[in-house]
Tab-separated table of C-alpha atoms in Angstrom:
chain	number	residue	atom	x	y	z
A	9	UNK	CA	9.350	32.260	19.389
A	10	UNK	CA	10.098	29.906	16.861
A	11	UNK	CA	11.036	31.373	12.801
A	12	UNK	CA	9.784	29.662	9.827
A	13	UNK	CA	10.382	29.348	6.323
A	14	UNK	CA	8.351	27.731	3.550
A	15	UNK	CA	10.322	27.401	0.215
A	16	UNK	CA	8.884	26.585	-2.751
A	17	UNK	CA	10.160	24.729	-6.160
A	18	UNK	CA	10.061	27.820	-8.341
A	19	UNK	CA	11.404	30.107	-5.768
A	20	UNK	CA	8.845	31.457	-3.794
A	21	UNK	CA	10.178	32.017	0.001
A	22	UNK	CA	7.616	32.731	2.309
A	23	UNK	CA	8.334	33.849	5.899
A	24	UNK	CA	6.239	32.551	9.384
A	25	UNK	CA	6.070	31.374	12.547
A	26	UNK	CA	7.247	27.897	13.467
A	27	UNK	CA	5.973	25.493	15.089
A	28	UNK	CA	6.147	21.510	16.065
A	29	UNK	CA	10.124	20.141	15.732
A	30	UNK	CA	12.685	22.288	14.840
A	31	UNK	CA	14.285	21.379	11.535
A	32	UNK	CA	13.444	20.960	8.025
A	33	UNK	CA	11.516	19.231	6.332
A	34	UNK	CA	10.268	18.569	2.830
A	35	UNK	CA	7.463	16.755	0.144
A	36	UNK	CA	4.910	17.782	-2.033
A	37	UNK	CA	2.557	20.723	-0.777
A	38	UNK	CA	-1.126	19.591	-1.188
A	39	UNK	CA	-4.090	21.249	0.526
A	40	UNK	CA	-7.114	19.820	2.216
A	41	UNK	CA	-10.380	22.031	2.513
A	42	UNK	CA	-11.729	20.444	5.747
A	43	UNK	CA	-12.812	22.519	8.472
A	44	UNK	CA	-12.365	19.917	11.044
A	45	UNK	CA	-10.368	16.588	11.026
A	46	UNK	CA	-6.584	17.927	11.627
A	47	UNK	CA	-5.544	14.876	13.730
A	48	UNK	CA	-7.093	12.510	11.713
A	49	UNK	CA	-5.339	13.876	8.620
A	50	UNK	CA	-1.727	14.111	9.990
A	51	UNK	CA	-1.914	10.944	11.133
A	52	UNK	CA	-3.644	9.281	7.867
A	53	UNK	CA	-0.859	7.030	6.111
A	54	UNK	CA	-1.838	8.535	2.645
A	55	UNK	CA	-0.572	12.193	3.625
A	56	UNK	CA	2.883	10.304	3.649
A	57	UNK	CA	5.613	12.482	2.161
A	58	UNK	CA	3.739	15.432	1.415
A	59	UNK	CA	3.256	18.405	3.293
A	60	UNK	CA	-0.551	19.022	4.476
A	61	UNK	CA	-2.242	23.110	4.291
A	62	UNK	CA	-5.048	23.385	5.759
A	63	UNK	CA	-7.470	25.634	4.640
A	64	UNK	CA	-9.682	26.448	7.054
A	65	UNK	CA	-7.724	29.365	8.571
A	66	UNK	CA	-8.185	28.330	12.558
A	67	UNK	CA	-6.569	25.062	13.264
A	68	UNK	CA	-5.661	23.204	16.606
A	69	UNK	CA	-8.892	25.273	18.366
A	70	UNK	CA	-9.836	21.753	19.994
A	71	UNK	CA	-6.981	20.189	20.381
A	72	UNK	CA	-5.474	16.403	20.260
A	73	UNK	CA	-7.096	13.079	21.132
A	74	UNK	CA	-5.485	9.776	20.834
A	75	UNK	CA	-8.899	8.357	19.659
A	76	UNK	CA	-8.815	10.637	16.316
A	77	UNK	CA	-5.601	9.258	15.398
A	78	UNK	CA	-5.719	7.353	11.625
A	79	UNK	CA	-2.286	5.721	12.700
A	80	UNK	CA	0.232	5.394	15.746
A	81	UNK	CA	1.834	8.308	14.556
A	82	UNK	CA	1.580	12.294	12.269
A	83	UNK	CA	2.920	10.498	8.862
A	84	UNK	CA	2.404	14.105	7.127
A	85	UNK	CA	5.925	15.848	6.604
A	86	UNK	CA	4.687	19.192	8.265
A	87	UNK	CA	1.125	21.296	8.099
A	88	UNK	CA	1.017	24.403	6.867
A	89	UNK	CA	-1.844	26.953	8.858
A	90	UNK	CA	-3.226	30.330	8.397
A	91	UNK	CA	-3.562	30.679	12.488
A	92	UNK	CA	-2.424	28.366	15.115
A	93	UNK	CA	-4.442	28.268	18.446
A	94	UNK	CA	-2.276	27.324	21.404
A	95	UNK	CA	-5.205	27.479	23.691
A	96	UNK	CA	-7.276	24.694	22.822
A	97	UNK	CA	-11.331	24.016	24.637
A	98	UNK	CA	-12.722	20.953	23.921
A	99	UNK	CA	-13.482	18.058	26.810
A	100	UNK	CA	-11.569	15.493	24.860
A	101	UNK	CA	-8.178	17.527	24.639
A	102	UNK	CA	-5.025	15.729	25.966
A	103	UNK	CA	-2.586	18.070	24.575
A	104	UNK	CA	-1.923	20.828	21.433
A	105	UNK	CA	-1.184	20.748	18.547
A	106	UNK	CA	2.092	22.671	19.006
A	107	UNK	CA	3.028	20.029	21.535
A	108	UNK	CA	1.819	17.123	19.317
A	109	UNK	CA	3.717	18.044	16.574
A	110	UNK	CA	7.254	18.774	18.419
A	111	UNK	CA	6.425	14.938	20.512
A	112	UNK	CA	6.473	13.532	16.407
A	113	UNK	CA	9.645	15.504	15.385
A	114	UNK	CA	7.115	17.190	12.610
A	115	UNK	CA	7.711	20.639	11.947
A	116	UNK	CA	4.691	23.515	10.840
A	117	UNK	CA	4.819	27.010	9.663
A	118	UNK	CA	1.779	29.245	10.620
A	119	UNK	CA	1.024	33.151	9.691
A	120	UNK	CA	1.089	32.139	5.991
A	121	UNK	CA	-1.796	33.126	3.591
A	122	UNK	CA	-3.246	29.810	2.692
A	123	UNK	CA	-5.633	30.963	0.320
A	124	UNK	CA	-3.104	32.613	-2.161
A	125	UNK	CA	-1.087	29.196	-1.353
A	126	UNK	CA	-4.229	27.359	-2.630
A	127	UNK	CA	-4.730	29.277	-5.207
A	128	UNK	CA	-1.502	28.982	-6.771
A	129	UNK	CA	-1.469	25.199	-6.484
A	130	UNK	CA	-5.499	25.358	-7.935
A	131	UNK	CA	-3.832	26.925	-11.051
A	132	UNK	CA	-0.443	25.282	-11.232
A	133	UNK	CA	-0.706	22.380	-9.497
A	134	UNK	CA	1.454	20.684	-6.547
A	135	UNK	CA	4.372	21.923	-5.872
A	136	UNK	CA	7.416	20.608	-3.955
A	137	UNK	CA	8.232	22.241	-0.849
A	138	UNK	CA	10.390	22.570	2.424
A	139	UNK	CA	9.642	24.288	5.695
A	140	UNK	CA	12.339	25.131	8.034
A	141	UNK	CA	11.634	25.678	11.246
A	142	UNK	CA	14.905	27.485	13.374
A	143	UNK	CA	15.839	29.585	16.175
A	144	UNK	CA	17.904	33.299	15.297
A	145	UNK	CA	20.373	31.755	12.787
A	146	UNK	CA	18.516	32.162	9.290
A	147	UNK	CA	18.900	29.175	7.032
A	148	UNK	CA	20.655	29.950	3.165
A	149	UNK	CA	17.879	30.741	1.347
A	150	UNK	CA	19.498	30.158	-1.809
A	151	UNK	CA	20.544	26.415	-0.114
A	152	UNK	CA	17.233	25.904	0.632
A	153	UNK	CA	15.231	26.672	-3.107
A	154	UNK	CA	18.262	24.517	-4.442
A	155	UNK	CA	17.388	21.316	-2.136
A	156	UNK	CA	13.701	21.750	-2.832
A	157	UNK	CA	14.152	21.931	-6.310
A	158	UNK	CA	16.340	19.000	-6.581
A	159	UNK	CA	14.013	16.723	-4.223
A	160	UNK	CA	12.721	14.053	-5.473
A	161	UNK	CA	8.993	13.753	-6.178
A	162	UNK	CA	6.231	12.080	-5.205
A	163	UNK	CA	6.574	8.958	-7.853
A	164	UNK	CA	10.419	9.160	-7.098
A	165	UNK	CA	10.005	8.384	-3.238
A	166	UNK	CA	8.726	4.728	-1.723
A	167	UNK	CA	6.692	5.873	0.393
A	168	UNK	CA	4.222	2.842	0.820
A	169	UNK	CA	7.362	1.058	2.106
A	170	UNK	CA	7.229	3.010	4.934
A	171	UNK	CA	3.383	3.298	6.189
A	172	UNK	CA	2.716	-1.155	5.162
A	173	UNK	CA	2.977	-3.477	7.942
A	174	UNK	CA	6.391	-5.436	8.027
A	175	UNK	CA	4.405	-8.943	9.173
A	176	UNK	CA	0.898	-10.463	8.922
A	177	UNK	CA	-0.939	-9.117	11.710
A	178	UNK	CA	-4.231	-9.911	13.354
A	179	UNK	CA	-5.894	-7.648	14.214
A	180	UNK	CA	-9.600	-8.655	14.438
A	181	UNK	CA	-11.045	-12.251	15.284
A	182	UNK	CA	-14.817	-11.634	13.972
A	183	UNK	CA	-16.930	-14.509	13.640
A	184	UNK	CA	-18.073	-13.656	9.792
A	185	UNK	CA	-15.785	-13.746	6.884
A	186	UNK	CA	-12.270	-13.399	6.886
A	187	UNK	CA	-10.761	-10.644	5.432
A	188	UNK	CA	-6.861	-10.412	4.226
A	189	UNK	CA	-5.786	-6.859	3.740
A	190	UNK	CA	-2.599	-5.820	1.818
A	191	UNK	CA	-1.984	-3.049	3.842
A	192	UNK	CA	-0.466	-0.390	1.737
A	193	UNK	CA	-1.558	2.160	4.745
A	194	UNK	CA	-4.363	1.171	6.048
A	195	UNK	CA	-6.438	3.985	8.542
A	196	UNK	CA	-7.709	3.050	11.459
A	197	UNK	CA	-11.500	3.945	11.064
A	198	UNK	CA	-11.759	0.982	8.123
A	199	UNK	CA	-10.162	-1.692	10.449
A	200	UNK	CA	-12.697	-0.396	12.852
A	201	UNK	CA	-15.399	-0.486	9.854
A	202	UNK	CA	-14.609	-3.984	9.309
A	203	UNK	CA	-14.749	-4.573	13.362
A	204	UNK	CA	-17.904	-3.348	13.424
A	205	UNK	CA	-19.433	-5.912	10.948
A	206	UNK	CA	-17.755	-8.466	12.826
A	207	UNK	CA	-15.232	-9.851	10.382
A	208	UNK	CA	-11.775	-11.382	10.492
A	209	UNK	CA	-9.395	-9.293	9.884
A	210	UNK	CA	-5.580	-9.690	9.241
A	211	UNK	CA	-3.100	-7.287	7.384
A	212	UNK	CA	-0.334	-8.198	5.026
A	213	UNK	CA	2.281	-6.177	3.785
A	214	UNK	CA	1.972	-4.748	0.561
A	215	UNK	CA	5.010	-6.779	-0.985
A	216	UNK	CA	2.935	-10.231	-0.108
A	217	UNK	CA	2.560	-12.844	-2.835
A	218	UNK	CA	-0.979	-13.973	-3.944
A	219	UNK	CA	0.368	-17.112	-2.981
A	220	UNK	CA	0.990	-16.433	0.184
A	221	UNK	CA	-2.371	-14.552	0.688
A	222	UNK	CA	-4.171	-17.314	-0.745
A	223	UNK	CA	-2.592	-19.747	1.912
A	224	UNK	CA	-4.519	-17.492	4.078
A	225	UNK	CA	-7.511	-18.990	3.661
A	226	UNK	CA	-9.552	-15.519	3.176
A	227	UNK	CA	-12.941	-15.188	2.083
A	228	UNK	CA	-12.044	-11.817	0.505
A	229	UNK	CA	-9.442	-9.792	0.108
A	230	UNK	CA	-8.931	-5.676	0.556
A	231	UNK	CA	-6.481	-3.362	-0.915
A	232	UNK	CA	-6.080	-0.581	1.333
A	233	UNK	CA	-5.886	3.509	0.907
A	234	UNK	CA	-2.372	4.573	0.738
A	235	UNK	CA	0.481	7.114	-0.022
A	236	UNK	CA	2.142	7.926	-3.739
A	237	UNK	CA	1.629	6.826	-6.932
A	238	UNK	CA	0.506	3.197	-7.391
A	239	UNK	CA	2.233	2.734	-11.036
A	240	UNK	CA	5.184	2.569	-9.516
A	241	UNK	CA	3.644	-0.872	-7.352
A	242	UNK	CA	4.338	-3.080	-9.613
A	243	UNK	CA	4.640	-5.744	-7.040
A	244	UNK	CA	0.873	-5.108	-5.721
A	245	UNK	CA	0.061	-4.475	-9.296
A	246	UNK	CA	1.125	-8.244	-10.271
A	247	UNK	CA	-0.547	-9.648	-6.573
A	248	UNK	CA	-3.746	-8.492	-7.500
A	249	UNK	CA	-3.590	-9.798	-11.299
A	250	UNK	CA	-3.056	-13.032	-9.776
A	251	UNK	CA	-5.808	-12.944	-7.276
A	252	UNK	CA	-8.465	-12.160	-10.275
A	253	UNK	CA	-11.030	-14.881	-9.759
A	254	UNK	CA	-9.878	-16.444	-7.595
A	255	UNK	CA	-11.394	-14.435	-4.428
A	256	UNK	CA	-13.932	-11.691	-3.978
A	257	UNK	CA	-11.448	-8.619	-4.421
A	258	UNK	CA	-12.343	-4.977	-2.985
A	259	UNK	CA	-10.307	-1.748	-2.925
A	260	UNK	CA	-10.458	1.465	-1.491
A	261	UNK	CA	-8.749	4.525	-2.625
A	262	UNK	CA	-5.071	3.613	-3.756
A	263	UNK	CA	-6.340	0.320	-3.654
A	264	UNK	CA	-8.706	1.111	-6.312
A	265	UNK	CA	-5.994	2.237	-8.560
A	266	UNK	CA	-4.001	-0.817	-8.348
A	267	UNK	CA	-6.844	-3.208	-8.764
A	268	UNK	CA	-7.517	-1.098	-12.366
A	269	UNK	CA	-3.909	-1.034	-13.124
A	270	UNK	CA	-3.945	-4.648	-12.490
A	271	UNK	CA	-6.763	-5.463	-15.041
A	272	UNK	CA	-4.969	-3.293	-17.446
A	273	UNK	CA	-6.446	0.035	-17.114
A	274	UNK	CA	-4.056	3.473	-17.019
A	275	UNK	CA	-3.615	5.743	-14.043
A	276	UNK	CA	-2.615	9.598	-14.057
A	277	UNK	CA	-1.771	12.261	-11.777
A	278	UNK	CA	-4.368	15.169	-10.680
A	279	UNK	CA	-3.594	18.615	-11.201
A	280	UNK	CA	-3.917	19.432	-7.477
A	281	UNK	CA	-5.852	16.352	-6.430
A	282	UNK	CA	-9.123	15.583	-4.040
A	283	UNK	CA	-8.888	16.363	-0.622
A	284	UNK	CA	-11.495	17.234	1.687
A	285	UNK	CA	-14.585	16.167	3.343
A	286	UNK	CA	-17.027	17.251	1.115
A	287	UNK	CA	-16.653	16.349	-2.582
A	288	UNK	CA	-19.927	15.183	-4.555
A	289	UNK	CA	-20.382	11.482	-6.149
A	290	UNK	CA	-23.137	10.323	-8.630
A	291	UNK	CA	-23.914	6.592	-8.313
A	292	UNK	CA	-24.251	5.977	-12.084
A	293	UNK	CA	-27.171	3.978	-11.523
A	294	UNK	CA	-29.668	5.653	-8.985
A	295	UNK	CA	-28.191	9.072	-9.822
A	296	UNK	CA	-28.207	9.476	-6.003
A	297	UNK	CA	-25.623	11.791	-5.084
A	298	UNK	CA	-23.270	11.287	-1.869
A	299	UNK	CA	-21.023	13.589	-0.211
A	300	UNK	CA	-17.507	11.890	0.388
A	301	UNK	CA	-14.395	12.297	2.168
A	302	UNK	CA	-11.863	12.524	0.079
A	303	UNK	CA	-7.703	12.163	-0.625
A	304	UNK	CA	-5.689	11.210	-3.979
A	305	UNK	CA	-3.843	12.601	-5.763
A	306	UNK	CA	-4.254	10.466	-8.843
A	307	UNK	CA	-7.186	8.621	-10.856
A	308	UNK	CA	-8.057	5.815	-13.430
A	309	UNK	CA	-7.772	7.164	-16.878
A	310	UNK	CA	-11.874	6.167	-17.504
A	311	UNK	CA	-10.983	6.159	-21.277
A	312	UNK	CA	-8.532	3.299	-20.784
A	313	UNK	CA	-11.443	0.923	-18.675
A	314	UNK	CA	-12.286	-0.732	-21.851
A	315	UNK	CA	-11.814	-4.054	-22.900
A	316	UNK	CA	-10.866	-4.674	-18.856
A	317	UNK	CA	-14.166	-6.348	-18.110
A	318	UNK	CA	-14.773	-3.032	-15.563
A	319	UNK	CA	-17.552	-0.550	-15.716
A	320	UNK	CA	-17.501	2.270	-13.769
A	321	UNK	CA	-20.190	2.433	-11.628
A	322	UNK	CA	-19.373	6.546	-9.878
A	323	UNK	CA	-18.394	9.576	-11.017
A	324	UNK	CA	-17.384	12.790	-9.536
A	325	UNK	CA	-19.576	15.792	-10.473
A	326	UNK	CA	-17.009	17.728	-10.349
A	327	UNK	CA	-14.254	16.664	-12.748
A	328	UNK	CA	-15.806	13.566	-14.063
A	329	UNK	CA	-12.928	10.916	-12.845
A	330	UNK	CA	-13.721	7.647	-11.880
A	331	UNK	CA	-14.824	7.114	-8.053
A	332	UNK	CA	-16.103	3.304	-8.380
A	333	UNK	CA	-15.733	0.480	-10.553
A	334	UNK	CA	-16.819	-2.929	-10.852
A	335	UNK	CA	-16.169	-6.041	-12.942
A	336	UNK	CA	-18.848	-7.316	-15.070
A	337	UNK	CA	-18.416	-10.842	-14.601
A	338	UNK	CA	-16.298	-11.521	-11.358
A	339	UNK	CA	-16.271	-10.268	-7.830
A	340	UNK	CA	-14.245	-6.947	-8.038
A	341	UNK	CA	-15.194	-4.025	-6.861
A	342	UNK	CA	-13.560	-0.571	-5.669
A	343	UNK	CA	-13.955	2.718	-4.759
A	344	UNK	CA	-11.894	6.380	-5.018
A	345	UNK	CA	-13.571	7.974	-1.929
A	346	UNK	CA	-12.904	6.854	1.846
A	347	UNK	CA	-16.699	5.211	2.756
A	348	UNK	CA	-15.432	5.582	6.418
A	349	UNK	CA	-15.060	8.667	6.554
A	350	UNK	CA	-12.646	9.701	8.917
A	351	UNK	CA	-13.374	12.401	9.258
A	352	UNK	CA	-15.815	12.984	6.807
A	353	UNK	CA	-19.768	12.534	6.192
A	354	UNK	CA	-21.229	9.164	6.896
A	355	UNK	CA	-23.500	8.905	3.574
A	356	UNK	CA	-21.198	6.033	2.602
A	357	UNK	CA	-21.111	3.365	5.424
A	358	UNK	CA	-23.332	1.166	3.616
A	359	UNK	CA	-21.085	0.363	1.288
A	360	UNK	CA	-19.368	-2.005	3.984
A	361	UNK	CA	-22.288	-3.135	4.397
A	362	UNK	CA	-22.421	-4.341	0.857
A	363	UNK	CA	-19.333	-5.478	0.731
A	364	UNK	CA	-20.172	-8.108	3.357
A	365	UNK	CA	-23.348	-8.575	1.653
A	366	UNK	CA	-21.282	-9.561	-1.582
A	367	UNK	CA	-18.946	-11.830	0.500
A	368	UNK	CA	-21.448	-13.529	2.086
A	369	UNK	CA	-23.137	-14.467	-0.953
A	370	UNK	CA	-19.826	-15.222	-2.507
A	371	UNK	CA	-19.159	-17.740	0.743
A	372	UNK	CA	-22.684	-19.373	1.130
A	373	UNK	CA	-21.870	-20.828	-2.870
């Protein structure tokens, strides 16, 4: 059996089993209250450098499947579980997620109460962390807290760097618009989102020019969901100034942030963020509520929206942050939520819908 530690910034050492790779590992400890969805979360680009607890105290009951995956690979650091089942049922299983883990050098601590865990983060918000994951000879301790502590954090580290496509990459030939996306971790279910409504679709890497996406030839262009904090972008940031007005511009998720950061509007980080597969949003106009999937860990400062030419247009019940804007005169719009859903409720798919509604429009001119 393999022996686990999970050390935390302000000292906390908690003991479990490991499982996955053996090694250490480290980011920032965030938790996501799905009861389903574990595949697609490990492998979603935005979980880059932080470490993922679940919970839902059951996890890996049905297994892996290729088809789930967000990404060709787990991009979490490790996962954190209540209970581990190593005897998966499910007709779709091709493997565990012990074995998935260890085949992605990830490593995972179970046995560990998640709900204190959750409820210390609730009330002081992320925390860096490190699991170890080892055979009989016990890691320092006192080693470990030290490393943790001096980590760096989640606006140190580049993570987008890591999860962007290196070249433009086609990935779609659809017969309606084209769409350029600056891939700053793209997952899977929107490219298949996009497929679906039978557009073009090529990815650029984040660090493009608006030049060179403009040379393109798009009919709009998408910022993607992504890892980390997008102030520290600044490259993206001045791409999307530049591409104000001159092309129907959409955003989901960290894309959101850097289209408002781009127009001149302030981002900060969440206490303990929104992750999960159920969080509430009001559209501001029908006052119809949707239930959203969900994961950021920061949000446009709404105070700051003004004089931007954006009006927000949703708004979480919950904490009242921003979850969609829109400009007032030009073709920008954006979102905070994931619309595909993956895995999540479906309430939101129309909202590709309406984006190639507003494309279309913007084309047919």
């Amino acid at each position: 059996m393999k022996r686990a530690m999970l050390v935390l910034e302000d000292g906390t050492t908690i003991y479990g089993r490991g499982f996955g790779a053996v090694g250490e590992t480290y980011g920032e400890l965030v938790f996501n209250t799905s009861m389903t969805g574990y595949v697609e979360s490990l492998t979603d680009p935005s979980y880059t450098g932080q470490i993922l607890m679940s919970t839902y105290p059951l996890v890996g009951n049905y297994g892996v499947c290729n088809e789930d995956y967000e990404s060709d690979s787990i991009k979490a650091s490790g996962f954190v579980v209540k209970e581990l089942c190593k005897t998966p049922s499910n007709w779709r299983s091709q493997m565990d997620l012990d074995t998935f883990m260890e085949q992605n050098g990830v490593p995972g601590i179970e046995g560990v109460d998640t709900r204190e865990l959750t409820k210390r983060i609730r009330e002081h918000g992320t925390l860096k962390c490190r699991i170890a994951v080892y055979g009989n000879e016990e890691p320092d301790i006192d080693s470990l807290i030290q490393r943790t502590i001096a980590q760096p954090g989640i606006s140190e580290c580049e993570v987008v760097d890591r999860v962007s496509t290196r070249t433009y990459k086609r990935v779609y030939d659809g017969q309606g618009p084209e769409i350029v996306v600056i891939d700053c971790g793209i997952k899977n279910s929107i490219i298949e989102q996009l497929k679906a409504r039978n557009a073009g679709v090529l990815l650029v890497p984040f660090n493009s020019t608006s030049g060179e996406i403009l040379n393109a030839g798009p009919d709009a262009v998408l910022i993607s969901n992504g890892p980390g904090d997008p102030s520290t972008l600044k490259h993206t940031i001045a791409t999307a100034r530049e591409l104000v007005g001159r092309v129907p511009l959409f955003g989901i998720c960290l894309g959101h942030q850097i289209i408002s950061l781009a127009l001149g509007a302030k981002t900060y980080k969440l206490k303990f963020g929104h992750r999960g597969a159920n969080h509430p949003v009001i559209d501001c106009e029908t006052g119809r509520v949707f239930i959203t999937s969900q994961n950021h860990g920061f949000a446009v400062d709404k105070d700051s929206l003004e004089g931007t030419g954006l009006e927000i247009t949703m708004l979480n019940p919950n904490d009242w942050t921003v979850e969609g804007i829109r400009h007032r005169e030009l073709n920008i719009h954006s979102i905070q939520f994931h619309p595909e859903a993956g895995p999540g409720p479906h309430d939101t798919h129309n909202l590709f819908d309406n984006m190639m509604t507003i494309i279309n429009r913007s084309v047919s001119r």
